[in-house]
Short mmCIF file of C-alpha atoms in Angstrom, two decimals:
data_model
loop_
_atom_site.label_atom_id
_atom_site.label_comp_id
_atom_site.label_asym_id
_atom_site.label_seq_id
_atom_site.Cartn_x
_atom_site.Cartn_y
_atom_site.Cartn_z
CA MET A 1 -34.14 -29.98 4.06
CA ARG A 2 -32.03 -30.56 7.20
CA THR A 3 -29.10 -28.55 7.83
CA SER A 4 -26.10 -29.81 9.81
CA LYS A 5 -24.59 -27.62 12.24
CA ILE A 6 -20.91 -27.94 13.11
CA PRO A 7 -20.06 -27.82 17.05
CA LEU A 8 -18.44 -24.45 17.96
CA SER A 9 -15.53 -26.36 19.46
CA VAL A 10 -14.85 -27.92 15.94
CA SER A 11 -15.42 -24.84 13.84
CA SER A 12 -13.15 -22.85 16.24
CA LEU A 13 -10.39 -25.54 15.87
CA MET A 14 -11.02 -25.52 12.15
CA ALA A 15 -10.36 -21.65 12.01
CA ARG A 16 -7.42 -21.81 14.42
CA ASN A 17 -5.73 -24.77 11.87
CA SER A 18 -6.13 -22.46 8.91
CA ASP A 19 -4.46 -19.71 10.54
CA PRO A 20 -1.25 -19.14 8.20
CA LEU A 21 0.97 -18.68 11.68
CA VAL A 22 -0.43 -22.19 12.45
CA VAL A 23 0.15 -23.72 9.17
CA GLY A 24 3.45 -22.07 8.96
CA ARG A 25 4.26 -23.53 12.39
CA VAL A 26 5.41 -20.33 13.63
CA ILE A 27 2.90 -20.96 16.36
CA GLY A 28 4.35 -24.13 17.95
CA ASP A 29 8.17 -23.74 16.82
CA VAL A 30 8.32 -20.10 18.09
CA VAL A 31 5.58 -18.88 19.95
CA ASP A 32 2.59 -20.10 21.84
CA THR A 33 -1.08 -19.64 20.87
CA PHE A 34 -1.94 -16.09 20.96
CA CYS A 35 -5.11 -13.63 19.80
CA PRO A 36 -3.78 -10.76 17.44
CA SER A 37 -5.08 -7.60 18.93
CA VAL A 38 -3.39 -5.24 17.14
CA LYS A 39 -2.67 -4.33 13.47
CA MET A 40 0.78 -4.39 12.23
CA SER A 41 2.09 -3.67 8.63
CA VAL A 42 5.45 -4.71 7.39
CA THR A 43 6.96 -3.06 4.20
CA TYR A 44 10.03 -3.58 2.21
CA ASN A 45 10.24 -1.04 -0.78
CA ASN A 46 6.71 -0.61 -0.88
CA ARG A 47 5.98 -4.37 -0.97
CA GLN A 48 4.22 -5.86 1.88
CA VAL A 49 4.82 -8.66 3.62
CA PHE A 50 1.94 -11.54 3.82
CA ASN A 51 2.00 -15.02 5.71
CA GLY A 52 3.96 -17.36 3.63
CA HIS A 53 4.54 -15.28 0.91
CA GLU A 54 8.18 -15.72 -0.80
CA LEU A 55 10.52 -12.80 -0.81
CA PHE A 56 13.80 -13.09 -2.39
CA PRO A 57 16.80 -11.98 -0.17
CA SER A 58 17.83 -9.18 -2.79
CA SER A 59 14.48 -7.47 -1.98
CA VAL A 60 15.00 -7.25 1.68
CA THR A 61 18.75 -5.87 2.45
CA THR A 62 17.35 -2.63 3.81
CA LYS A 63 15.17 -2.88 6.88
CA PRO A 64 11.65 -2.60 6.28
CA ARG A 65 8.90 -0.17 7.40
CA VAL A 66 6.97 -1.51 10.25
CA GLU A 67 3.45 0.25 11.08
CA VAL A 68 1.45 -0.38 14.16
CA GLU A 69 -2.15 0.41 14.54
CA GLY A 70 -4.21 -0.15 17.41
CA GLY A 71 -2.69 1.21 20.14
CA ASP A 72 -2.11 5.00 21.31
CA MET A 73 0.74 7.31 22.06
CA ARG A 74 0.69 5.96 25.71
CA SER A 75 1.35 2.35 24.18
CA PHE A 76 4.60 1.06 23.57
CA PHE A 77 5.66 -2.02 21.77
CA THR A 78 8.62 -4.27 21.28
CA LEU A 79 9.23 -5.69 17.58
CA ILE A 80 11.33 -8.90 17.18
CA MET A 81 12.58 -10.23 13.81
CA THR A 82 14.03 -13.84 14.10
CA ASP A 83 14.76 -17.08 11.31
CA PRO A 84 13.57 -19.92 13.38
CA ASP A 85 15.18 -22.60 10.56
CA VAL A 86 18.93 -22.01 11.23
CA PRO A 87 20.63 -23.68 9.47
CA GLY A 88 18.19 -25.60 7.37
CA PRO A 89 14.30 -26.19 7.88
CA SER A 90 14.86 -30.05 8.11
CA ASP A 91 17.10 -29.94 11.01
CA PRO A 92 16.91 -26.32 12.62
CA TYR A 93 19.52 -27.34 15.37
CA LEU A 94 20.43 -23.49 16.17
CA ARG A 95 16.89 -21.93 16.11
CA GLU A 96 16.68 -19.27 16.47
CA HIS A 97 18.31 -16.55 14.59
CA LEU A 98 17.82 -12.99 15.74
CA HIS A 99 17.71 -10.55 12.91
CA TRP A 100 16.16 -7.23 14.45
CA ILE A 101 14.82 -5.70 17.88
CA VAL A 102 13.15 -2.34 18.39
CA THR A 103 11.66 -1.41 21.60
CA ASP A 104 9.59 1.59 22.83
CA ILE A 105 7.93 1.64 19.34
CA PRO A 106 4.79 4.36 20.16
CA GLY A 107 1.37 3.09 19.15
CA THR A 108 -0.06 4.16 15.89
CA THR A 109 3.69 4.78 14.61
CA ASP A 110 6.30 2.97 12.79
CA SER A 111 9.32 1.06 14.13
CA SER A 112 11.46 4.27 12.99
CA PHE A 113 10.25 6.04 16.25
CA GLY A 114 11.53 3.23 18.15
CA ARG A 115 14.66 2.30 20.07
CA GLU A 116 16.72 -0.12 18.12
CA VAL A 117 18.27 -2.83 20.39
CA MET A 118 19.63 -5.10 17.63
CA GLU A 119 20.40 -3.83 14.23
CA TYR A 120 18.61 -4.81 11.14
CA GLU A 121 20.77 -8.21 9.77
CA ILE A 122 19.99 -8.98 6.29
CA PRO A 123 18.41 -12.48 5.84
CA ARG A 124 20.72 -14.91 4.23
CA PRO A 125 19.33 -18.36 3.81
CA TYR A 126 21.53 -20.90 2.75
CA ILE A 127 19.93 -24.12 3.06
CA GLY A 128 16.36 -24.66 2.07
CA ILE A 129 13.38 -22.32 2.53
CA HIS A 130 13.27 -20.39 6.00
CA ARG A 131 10.85 -18.19 7.59
CA PHE A 132 11.58 -14.96 8.67
CA VAL A 133 9.27 -13.94 11.37
CA PHE A 134 8.08 -10.56 12.71
CA PHE A 135 6.55 -10.45 16.26
CA LEU A 136 5.01 -7.48 18.23
CA PHE A 137 4.58 -7.37 21.93
CA LYS A 138 3.24 -4.90 23.82
CA GLN A 139 4.89 -3.46 26.84
CA GLN A 140 3.86 -2.46 30.11
CA ARG A 141 5.45 0.89 29.97
CA ARG A 142 8.60 2.21 28.34
CA GLN A 143 11.12 -0.22 29.46
CA ALA A 144 14.78 -1.24 28.86
CA VAL A 145 14.98 -4.73 27.56
CA ALA A 146 17.59 -6.83 28.42
CA THR A 147 20.17 -7.02 24.89
CA PRO A 148 20.84 -10.67 23.88
CA SER A 149 24.58 -11.51 24.04
CA SER A 150 24.19 -13.13 20.92
CA ARG A 151 22.10 -13.59 17.68
CA ASP A 152 22.49 -17.19 17.70
CA GLN A 153 20.15 -19.69 19.59
CA PHE A 154 18.02 -16.81 20.21
CA SER A 155 14.43 -17.77 21.95
CA THR A 156 11.56 -15.50 21.52
CA ARG A 157 9.85 -17.15 24.09
CA ARG A 158 12.54 -16.83 26.62
CA PHE A 159 13.18 -13.13 25.88
CA ALA A 160 9.53 -12.42 25.99
CA GLN A 161 9.20 -13.92 29.24
CA GLU A 162 12.76 -12.63 30.60
CA ASN A 163 11.38 -8.93 29.72
CA GLY A 164 7.99 -9.33 30.75
CA LEU A 165 6.62 -8.66 27.34
CA GLY A 166 3.92 -11.53 27.78
CA LEU A 167 2.37 -12.88 24.27
CA PRO A 168 2.42 -11.56 21.03
CA VAL A 169 -0.12 -9.08 19.83
CA ALA A 170 0.28 -9.43 16.27
CA ALA A 171 2.74 -11.38 13.79
CA VAL A 172 3.67 -11.70 10.34
CA PHE A 173 6.26 -14.11 8.27
CA PHE A 174 7.70 -14.30 4.79
CA ASN A 175 9.65 -17.24 3.30
CA SER A 176 12.94 -17.24 1.59
CA GLN A 177 15.36 -19.37 0.27
CA ARG A 178 18.85 -18.90 -1.41
CA GLU A 179 18.80 -17.17 -4.51
CA THR A 180 20.61 -18.31 -7.66
CA ALA A 181 21.57 -16.17 -10.53
CA ALA A 182 18.79 -18.35 -12.83
CA ARG A 183 16.21 -17.36 -9.96
CA ARG A 184 17.02 -13.34 -10.38
CA ARG A 185 16.08 -13.25 -13.81
#
């Protein structure tokens, strides 16, 4: 009996193509390819966010708990939450809309121990299904980051570059769409 082996390059390509951040076009639309090296969990009212799952806007009205694992008390992280689908996913010409920035989050803690640079803004998708993405960046040290002048037309790539953050070390996203009275039942 003969078994065929898939070349490593093809097998790694297949694995990369099944990554929910690639499938959901987070990698590509918002950031470049990166290798997650830290565990981040995002939880709204005891409901953990998983890549690509749908959450109703009514269930994300308060800022989530964001926990970081994989650092230590000498490590600091920056958290960014954006919506890359503004005003709608078929024509996101206002890409991205900034929802939240927290910096100086110590490793092995949660975002409440960091410094909120931009307050949490409630997701309010109007047209189509939007992706709401949380990115975690490892800082070189405690550092002040430039406060964006606007939430509109934010660029995660540019912000990371301007503040010396490099590529993300973790990311997770959820989908959400306008909530009608029928959907709330």
